[in-house]
Coordinates of C-alpha atoms in Angstrom, one line a residue:
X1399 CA 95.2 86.5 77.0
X1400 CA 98.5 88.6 77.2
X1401 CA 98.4 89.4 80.6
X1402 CA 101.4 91.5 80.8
X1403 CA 99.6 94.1 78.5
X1404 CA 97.3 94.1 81.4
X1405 CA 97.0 97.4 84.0
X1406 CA 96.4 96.3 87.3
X1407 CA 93.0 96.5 88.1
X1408 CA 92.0 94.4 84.9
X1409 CA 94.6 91.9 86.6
X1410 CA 92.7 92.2 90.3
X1411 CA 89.2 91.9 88.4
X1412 CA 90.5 89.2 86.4
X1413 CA 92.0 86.8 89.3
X1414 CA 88.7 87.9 91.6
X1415 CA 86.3 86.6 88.7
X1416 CA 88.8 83.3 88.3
X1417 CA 89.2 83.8 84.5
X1418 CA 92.8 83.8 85.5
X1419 CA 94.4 82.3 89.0
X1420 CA 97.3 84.5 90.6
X1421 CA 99.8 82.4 90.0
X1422 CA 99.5 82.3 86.0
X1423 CA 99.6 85.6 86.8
X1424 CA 102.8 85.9 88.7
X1425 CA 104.2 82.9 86.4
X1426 CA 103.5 85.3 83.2
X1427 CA 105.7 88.1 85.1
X1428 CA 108.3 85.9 85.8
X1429 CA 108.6 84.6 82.6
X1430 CA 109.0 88.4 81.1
X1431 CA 111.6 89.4 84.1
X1432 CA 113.4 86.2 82.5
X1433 CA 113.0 87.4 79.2
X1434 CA 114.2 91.0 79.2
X1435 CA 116.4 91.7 82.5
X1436 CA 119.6 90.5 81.7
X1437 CA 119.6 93.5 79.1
X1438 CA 117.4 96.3 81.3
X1439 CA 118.7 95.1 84.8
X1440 CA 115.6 97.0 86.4
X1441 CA 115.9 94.2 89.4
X1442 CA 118.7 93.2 92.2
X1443 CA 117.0 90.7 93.5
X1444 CA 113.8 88.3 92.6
X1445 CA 111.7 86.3 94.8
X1446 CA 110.6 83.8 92.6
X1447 CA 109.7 80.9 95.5
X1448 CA 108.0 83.9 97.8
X1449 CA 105.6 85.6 94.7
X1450 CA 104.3 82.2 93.5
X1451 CA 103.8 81.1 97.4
X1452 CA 101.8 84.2 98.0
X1453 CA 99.9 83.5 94.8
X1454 CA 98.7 80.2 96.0
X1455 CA 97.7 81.5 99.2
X1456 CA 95.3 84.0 97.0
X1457 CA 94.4 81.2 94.9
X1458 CA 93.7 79.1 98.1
X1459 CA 91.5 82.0 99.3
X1460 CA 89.2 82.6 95.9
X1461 CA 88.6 78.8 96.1
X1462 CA 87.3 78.9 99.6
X1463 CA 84.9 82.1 98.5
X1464 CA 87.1 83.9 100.8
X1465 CA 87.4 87.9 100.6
X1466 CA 90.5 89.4 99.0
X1467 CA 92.3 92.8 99.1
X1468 CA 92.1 95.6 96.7
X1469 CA 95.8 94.0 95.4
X1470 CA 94.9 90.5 94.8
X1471 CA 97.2 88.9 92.1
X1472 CA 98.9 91.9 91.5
X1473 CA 102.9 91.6 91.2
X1474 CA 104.9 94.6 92.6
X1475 CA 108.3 96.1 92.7
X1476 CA 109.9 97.1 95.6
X1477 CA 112.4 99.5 95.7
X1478 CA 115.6 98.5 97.0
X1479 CA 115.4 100.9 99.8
X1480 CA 112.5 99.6 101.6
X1481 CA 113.4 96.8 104.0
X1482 CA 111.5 93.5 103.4
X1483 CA 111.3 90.7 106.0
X1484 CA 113.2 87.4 104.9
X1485 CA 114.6 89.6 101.9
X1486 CA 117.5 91.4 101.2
X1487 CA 117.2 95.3 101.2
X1488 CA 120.6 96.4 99.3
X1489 CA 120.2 99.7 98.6
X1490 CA 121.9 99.1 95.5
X1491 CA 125.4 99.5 97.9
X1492 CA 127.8 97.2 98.5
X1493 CA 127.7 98.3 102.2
X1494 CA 124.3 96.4 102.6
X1495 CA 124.8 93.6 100.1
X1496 CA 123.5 90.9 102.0
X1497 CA 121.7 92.7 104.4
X1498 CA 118.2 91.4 105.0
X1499 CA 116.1 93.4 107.4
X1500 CA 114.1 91.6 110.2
X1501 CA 110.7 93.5 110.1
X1502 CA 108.7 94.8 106.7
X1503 CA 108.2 98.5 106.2
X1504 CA 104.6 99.7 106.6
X1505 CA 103.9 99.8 103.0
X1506 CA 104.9 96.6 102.3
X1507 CA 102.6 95.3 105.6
X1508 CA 99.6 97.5 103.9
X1509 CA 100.6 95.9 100.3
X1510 CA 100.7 92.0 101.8
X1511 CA 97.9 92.8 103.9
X1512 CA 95.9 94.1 100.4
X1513 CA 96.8 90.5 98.9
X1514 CA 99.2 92.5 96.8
X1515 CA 102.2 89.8 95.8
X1516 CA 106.3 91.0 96.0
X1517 CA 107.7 89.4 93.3
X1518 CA 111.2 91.5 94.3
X1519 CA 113.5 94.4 94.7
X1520 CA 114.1 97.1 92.1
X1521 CA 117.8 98.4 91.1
X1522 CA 118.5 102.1 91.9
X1523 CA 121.1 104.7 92.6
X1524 CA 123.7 103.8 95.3
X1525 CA 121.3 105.0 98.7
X1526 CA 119.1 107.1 96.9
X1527 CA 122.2 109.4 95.5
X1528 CA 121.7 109.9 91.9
X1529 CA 119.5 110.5 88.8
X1530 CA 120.6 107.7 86.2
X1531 CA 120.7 104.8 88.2
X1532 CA 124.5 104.2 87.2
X1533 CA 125.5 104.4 90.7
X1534 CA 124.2 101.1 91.5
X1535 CA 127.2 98.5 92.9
X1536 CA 124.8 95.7 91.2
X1537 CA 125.1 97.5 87.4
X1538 CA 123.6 100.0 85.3
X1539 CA 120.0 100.1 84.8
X1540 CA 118.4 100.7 81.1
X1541 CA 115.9 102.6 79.7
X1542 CA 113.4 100.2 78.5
X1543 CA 112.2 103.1 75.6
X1544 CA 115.5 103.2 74.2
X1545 CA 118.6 101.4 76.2
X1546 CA 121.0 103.9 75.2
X1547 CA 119.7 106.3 76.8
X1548 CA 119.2 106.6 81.3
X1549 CA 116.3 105.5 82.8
X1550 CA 116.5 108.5 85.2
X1551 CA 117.1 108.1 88.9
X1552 CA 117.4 107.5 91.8
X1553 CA 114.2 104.8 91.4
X1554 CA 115.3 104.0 87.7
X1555 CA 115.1 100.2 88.8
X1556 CA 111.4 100.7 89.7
X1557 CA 110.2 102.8 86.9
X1558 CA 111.8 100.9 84.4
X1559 CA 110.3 97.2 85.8
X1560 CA 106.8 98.9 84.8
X1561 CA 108.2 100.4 81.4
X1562 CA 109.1 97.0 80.2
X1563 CA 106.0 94.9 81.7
X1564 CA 107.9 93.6 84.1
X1565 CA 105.3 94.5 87.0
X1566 CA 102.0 96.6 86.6
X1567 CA 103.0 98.6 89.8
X1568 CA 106.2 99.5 91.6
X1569 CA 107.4 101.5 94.8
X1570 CA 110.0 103.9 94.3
X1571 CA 111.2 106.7 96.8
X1572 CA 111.6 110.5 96.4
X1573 CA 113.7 113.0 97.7
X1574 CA 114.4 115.6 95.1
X1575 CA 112.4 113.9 92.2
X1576 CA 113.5 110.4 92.4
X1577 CA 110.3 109.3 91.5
X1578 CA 108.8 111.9 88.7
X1579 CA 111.9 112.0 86.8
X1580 CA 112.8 108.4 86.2
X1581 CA 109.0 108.2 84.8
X1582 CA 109.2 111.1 82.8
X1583 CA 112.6 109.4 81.2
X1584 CA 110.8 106.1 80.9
X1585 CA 107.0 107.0 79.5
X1586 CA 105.5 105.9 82.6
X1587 CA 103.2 107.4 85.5
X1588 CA 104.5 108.2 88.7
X1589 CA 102.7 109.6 91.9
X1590 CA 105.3 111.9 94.4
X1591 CA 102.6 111.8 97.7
X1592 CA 102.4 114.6 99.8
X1593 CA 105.2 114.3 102.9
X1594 CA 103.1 112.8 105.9
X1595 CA 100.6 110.7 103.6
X1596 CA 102.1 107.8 103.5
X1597 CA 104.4 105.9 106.1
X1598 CA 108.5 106.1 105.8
X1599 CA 108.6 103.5 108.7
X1600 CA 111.2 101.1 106.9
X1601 CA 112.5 103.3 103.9
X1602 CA 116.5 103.6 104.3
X1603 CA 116.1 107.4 104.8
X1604 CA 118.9 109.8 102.8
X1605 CA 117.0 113.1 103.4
X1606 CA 114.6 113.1 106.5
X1607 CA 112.8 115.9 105.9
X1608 CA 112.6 115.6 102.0
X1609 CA 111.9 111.9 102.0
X1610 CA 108.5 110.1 100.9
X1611 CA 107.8 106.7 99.2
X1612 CA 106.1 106.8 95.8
X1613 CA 104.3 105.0 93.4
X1614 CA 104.7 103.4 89.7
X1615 CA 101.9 102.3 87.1
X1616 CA 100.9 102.3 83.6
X1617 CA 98.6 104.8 83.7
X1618 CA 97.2 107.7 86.3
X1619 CA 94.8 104.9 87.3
X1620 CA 96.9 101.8 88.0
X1621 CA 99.3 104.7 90.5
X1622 CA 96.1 105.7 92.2
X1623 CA 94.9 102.6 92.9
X1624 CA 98.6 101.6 94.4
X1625 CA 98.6 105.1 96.3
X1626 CA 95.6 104.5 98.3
X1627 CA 96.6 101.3 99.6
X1628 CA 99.5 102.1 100.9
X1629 CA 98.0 105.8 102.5
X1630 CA 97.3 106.3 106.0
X1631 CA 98.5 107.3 109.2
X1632 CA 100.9 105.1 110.9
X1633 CA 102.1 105.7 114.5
X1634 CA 105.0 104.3 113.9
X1635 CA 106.2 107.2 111.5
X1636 CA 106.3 110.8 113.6
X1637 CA 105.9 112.6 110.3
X1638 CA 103.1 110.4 109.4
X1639 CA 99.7 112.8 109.5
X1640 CA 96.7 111.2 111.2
X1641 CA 94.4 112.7 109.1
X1642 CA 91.8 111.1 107.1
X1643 CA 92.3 111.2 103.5
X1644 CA 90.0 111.0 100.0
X1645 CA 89.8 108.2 97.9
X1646 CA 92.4 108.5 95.0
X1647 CA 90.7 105.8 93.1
X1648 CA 88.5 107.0 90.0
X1649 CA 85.7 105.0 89.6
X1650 CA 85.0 102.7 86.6
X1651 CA 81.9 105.0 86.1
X1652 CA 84.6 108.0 85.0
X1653 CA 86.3 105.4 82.2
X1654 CA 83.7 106.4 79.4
X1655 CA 83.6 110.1 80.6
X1656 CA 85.4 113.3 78.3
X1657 CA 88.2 115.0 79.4
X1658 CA 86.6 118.1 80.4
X1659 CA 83.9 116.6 82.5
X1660 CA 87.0 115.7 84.9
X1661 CA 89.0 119.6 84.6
X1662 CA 86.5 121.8 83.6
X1663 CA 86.3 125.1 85.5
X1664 CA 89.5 123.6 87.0
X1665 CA 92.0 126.2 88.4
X1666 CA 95.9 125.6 86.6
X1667 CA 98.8 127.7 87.3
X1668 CA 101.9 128.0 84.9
X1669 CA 105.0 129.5 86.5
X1670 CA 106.5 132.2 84.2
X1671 CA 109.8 131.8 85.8
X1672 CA 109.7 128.4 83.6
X1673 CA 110.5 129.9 80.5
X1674 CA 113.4 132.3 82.3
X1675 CA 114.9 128.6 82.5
X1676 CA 117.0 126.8 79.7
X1677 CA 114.5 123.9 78.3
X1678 CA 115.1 121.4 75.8
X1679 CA 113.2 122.7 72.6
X1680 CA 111.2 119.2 72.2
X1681 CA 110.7 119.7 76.3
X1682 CA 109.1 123.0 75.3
X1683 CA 107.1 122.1 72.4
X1684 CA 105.4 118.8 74.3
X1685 CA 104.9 121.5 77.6
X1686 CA 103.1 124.1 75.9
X1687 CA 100.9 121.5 73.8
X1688 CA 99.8 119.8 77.1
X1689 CA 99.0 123.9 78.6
X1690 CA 96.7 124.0 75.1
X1691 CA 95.3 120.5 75.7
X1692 CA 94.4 122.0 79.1
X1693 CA 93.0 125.2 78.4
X1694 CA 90.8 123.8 75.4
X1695 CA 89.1 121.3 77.7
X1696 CA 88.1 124.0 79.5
X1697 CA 90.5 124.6 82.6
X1698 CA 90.9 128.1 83.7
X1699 CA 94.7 128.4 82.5
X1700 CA 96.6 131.8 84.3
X1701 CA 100.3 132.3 84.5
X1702 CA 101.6 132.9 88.1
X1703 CA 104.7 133.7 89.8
X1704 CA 107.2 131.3 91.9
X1705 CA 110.0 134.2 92.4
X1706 CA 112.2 131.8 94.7
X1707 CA 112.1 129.1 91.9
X1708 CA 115.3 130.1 90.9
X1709 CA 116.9 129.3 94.6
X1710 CA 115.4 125.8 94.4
X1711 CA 118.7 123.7 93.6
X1712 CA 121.1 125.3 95.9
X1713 CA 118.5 124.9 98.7
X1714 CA 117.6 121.4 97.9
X1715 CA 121.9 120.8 97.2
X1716 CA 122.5 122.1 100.8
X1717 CA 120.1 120.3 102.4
X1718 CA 119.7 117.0 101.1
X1719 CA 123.2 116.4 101.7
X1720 CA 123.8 118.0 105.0
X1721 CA 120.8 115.3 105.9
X1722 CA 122.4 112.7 103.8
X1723 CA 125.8 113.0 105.7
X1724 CA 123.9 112.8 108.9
X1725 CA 122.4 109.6 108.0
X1726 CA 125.3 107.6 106.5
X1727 CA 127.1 108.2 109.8
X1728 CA 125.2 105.1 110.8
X1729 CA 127.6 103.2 108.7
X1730 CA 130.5 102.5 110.6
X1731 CA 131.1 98.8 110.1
X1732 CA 130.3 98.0 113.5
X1733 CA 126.5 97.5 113.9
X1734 CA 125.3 96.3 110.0
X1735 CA 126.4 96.4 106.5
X1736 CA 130.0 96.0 105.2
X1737 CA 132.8 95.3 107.5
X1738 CA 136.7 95.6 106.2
X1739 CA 138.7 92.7 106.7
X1740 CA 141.3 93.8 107.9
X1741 CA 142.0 96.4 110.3
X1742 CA 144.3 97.2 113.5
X1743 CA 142.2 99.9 115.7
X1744 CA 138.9 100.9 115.6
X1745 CA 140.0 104.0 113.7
X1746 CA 141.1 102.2 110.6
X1747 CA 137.9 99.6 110.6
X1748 CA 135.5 102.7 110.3
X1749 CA 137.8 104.2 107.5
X1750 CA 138.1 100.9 105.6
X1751 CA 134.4 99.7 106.0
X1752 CA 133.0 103.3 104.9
X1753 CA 136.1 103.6 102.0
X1754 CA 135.7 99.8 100.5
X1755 CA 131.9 100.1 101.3
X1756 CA 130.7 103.1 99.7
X1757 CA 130.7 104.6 96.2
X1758 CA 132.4 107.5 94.8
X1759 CA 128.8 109.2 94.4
X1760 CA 127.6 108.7 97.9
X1761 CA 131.5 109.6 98.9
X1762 CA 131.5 112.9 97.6
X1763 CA 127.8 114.2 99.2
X1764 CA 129.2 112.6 102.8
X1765 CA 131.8 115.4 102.2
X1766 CA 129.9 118.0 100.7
X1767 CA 127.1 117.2 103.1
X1768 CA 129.4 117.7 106.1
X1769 CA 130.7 120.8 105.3
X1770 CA 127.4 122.5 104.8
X1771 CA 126.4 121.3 108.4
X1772 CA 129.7 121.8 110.1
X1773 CA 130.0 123.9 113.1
X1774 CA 131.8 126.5 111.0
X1775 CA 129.3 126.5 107.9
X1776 CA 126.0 125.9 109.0
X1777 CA 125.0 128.9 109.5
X1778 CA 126.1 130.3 106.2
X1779 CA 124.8 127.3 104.1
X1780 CA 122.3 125.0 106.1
X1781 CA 120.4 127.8 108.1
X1782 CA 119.7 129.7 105.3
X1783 CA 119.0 127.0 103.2
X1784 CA 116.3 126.4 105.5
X1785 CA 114.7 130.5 105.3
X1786 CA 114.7 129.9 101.5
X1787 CA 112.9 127.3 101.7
X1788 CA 110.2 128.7 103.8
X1789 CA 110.3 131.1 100.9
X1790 CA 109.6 128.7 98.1
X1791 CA 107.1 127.0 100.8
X1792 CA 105.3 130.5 101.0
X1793 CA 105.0 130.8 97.2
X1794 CA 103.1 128.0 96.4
X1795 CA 100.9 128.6 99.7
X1796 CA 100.0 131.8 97.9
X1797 CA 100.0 130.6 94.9
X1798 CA 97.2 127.4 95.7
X1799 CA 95.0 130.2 97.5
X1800 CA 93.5 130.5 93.8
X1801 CA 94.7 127.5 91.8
X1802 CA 93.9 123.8 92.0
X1803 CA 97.2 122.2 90.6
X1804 CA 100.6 123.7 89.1
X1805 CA 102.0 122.5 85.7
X1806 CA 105.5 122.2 85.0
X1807 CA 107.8 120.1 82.6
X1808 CA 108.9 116.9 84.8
X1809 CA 112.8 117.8 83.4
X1810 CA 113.8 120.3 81.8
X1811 CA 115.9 118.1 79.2
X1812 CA 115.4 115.0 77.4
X1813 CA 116.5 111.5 78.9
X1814 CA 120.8 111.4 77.7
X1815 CA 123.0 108.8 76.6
X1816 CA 124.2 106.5 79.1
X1817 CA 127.7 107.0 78.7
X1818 CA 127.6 110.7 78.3
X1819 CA 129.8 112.3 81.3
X1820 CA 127.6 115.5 82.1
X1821 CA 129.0 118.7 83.5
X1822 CA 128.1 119.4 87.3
X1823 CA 125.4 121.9 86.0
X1824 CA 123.7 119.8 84.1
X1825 CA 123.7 117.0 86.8
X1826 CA 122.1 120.1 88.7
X1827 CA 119.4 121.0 86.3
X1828 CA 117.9 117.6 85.8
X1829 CA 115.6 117.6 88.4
X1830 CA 115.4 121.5 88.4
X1831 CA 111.5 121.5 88.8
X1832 CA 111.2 118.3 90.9
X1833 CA 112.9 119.4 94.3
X1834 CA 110.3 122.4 94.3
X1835 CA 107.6 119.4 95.1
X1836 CA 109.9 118.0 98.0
X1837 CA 111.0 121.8 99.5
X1838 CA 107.5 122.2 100.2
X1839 CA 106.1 119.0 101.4
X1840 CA 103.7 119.1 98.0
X1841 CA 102.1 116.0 96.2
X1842 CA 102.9 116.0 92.2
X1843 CA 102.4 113.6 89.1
X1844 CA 104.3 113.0 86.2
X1845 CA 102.7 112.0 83.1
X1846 CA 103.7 111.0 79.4
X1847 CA 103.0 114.1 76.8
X1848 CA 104.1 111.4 73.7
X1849 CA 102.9 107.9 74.6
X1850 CA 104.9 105.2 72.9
X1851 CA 107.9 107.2 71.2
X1852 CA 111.3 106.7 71.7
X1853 CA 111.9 109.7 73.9
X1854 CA 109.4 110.0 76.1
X1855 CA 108.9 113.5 77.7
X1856 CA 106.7 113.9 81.1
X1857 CA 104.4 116.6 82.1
X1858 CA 104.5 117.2 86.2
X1859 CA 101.5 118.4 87.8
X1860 CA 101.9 119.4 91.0
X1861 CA 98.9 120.3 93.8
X1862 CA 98.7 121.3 97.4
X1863 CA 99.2 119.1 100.8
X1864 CA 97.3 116.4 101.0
X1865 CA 95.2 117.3 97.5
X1866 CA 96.4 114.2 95.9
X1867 CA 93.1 114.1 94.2
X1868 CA 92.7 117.3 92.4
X1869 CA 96.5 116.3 90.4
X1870 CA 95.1 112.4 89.9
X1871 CA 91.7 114.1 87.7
X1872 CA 93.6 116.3 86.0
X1873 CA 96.7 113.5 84.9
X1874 CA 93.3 111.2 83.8
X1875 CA 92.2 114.0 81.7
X1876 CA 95.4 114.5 79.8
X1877 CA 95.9 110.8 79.4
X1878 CA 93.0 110.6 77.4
X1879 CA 93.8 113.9 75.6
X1880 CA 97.2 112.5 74.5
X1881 CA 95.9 108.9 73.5

């Protein structure tokens, strides 16, 4: 049995049925994190002594005929952003390097309490500030497709631990597409939840009202399966939504079924303001192939109009880092994370510690970021950032009054060289249909268009609040159109 080439429910049926105990499991991980991660460096940290202790535990329980959670025996990857008890949450900064936070974010409480195991912390950009995952102080993460090329950011760490088999599931975080683009990049499935479904209490925030906590799998099925563990309303979270929610898992009865038994009569808008845009010509090719796949499995296939598409950048520019400026203010040197050495007033330890502490990428949006939201700016740049978004908000309210789920490329280009120094613009356009999701509080997928080649290209489909499951059928159905 190769039980890396397993998805993660065979690995939960597996353990539950003891033709496999969780710690052969967690061993078999181990061993590939061993084997490949000094070259793809998609972990900071592993918990070797802590993933086989809560395998025993599992083991213990299956032996005494006791009932386990939906995550038995399942390894996981934690993004480096979301604090773990008794484990340090980095951030991929040298500000928190040996931080270790005293209390475990929600999700991670929902995934222990699921019998899901933590085997460790995934690399990413420096706080949440990038989309290559080269701005990590612990080193560059690689694409485990092709190394020379990014993985995509900032949870690069996180989608690239699945890519290479390193865990069957991983959390990641998204604030402008941190968690569709880096599994677009890598040939991987990645759900972006609706803001509000599931709990932020413990994720290092960059961008409060952009944040959410996502999830990493094989397939659409392994993500779903992670997604509605970790769903639900927490009262610890205000933006949390105490509503209840559907099921995201498929059942094994829809395995066998076609395609179009899961999209037929199926509602799918395609923006024409898409094509307006500059898109790689492979980007194009695999895009309108998937809208064909779509349409001859019998979806209702329309194009629509997202006018304020075009604002989306700016808007999401503006406000992510006026929110991000906010929240690295907390890092002063005094309370946590990195203190300078050597100092004479109080003055010169908060320029030090933030100056010796931070990167040059999370440097430069602490500036940018405070200019949009000075006193003499805001109005001009944050304020109005915040009527356009309403805009774009309004357009895909309109537009989900008579379709089920959006399509869009994930990125509009291909996953670049490593060492290739884009210009600003570019850096810009990466992620050019990914903040759309996070303006407007909206749940999306990405989902590989070319299984198994070297450049992997994703497709992002993208449904209303809270209507997770409409986007989870239809990325099943195009998975088993593109196998």
């Amino acid at each position: 049995m190769d039980i890396i080439n397993l998805s993660a429910w065979e690995i939960r049926e597996k353990v539950v049925n003891r033709e496999v105990t969780a710690r052969e499991i967690v061993e078999a991980f181990l061993a590939r994190i061993e084997e490949v991660d000094n070259e793809i460096k998609a972990f900071i940290t592993i918990d070797k002594d802590g993933a086989l202790s809560q395998a025993d535990e599992i083991d213990k329980k299956i032996q005494n005929n006791k009932t386990v959670g939906s995550l038995a025996g399942i390894p996981i990857g934690i993004k480096d952003n979301i604090v773990t008890k008794d484990l340090r949450t980095t951030c991929g900064s040298k500000m928190l390097e040996n931080y270790i936070s005293p209390f475990d974010a929600t999700v991670v409480e929902k995934i222990k309490a699921q019998d899901g195991i933590i085997i460790g912390k995934t690399n990413m950009d420096e706080f949440a500030m990038g989309t290559s995952t080269d701005t990590s102080y612990f080193g560059v993460t690689k694409n485990p497709a092709n190394p020379k090329l990014i993985p995509g950011g900032s949870s690069g760490g996180s989608a690239a631990a699945v890519a290479a088999m390193e865990v069957p599931l991983s959390l990641g975080s998204d604030t402008g597409g941190s968690n569709t683009q880096p599994a677009s990049f890598c040939g991987v499935v990645s759900i972006k939840p609706s803001f509000g479904l599931v709990s932020r209490n413990g994720l290092v925030s960059v961008a409060n009202t952009l944040d959410t906590i996502g999830v990493f799998g094989k397939d659409v099925k392994d993500a779903a399966f992670l997604l509605n563990s970790i769903s639900g309303f927490d009262k610890k979270d205000p933006t949390s939504i105490n509503k209840e929610h559907e099921t995201f898992i498929i059942s094994n009865d829809s395995d066998n079924s076609n395609p179009d038994e899961l999209i037929k009569g199926m509602r799918v808008g395609i923006p024409r303001e898409i094509y307006q845009m500059e898109l790689d010509s492979k980007v194009r090719e695999k895009f309108e192939k998937a809208v064909e796949f779509f349409k001859s499995n019998g979806a209702i296939v329309e194009e629509i109009s997202l006018p304020n598409l075009k604002y989306a950048t700016e808007t999401y520019i503006i406000i992510s880092n006026g929110e991000a400026a906010s929240n690295m203010a907390r890092f002063d040197g005094l309370r946590y994370g990195y203190r300078a050495k050597e100092y004479d007033n109080l003055d010169e330890l908060y320029i030090k510690s933030r100056t010796e502490g931070f990167g040059n990428e999370v440097k430069t949006r602490i500036i940018l970021g405070t200019y949009f939201v000075s006193s003499a700016n805001s109005k001009e740049y944050y304020n109005k950032a915040l009527r356009v978004r309403t805009l774009i908000k309004n357009d895909f309210d309109k537009a989900f009054e008579d379709y089920d789920i959006i399509l869009t490329p994930t990125a509009p280009i291909l996953p670049f060289e490593a060492n290739k120094k884009l210009p600003f613009e570019e850096k810009v356009r990466i992620n050019a249909f990914t903040t759309l999701v996070n303006l407007a509080g909206l749940c999306a997928l990405s989902v590989p268009t070319n299984p198994g080649e070297e450049i992997p290209v994703g497709l992002q489909i993208i449904g209303d609040r809270l209507k997770e499951i409409n986007i989870i059928k239809a990325g099943i159905a195009f998975e088993r159109m593109v196998k």
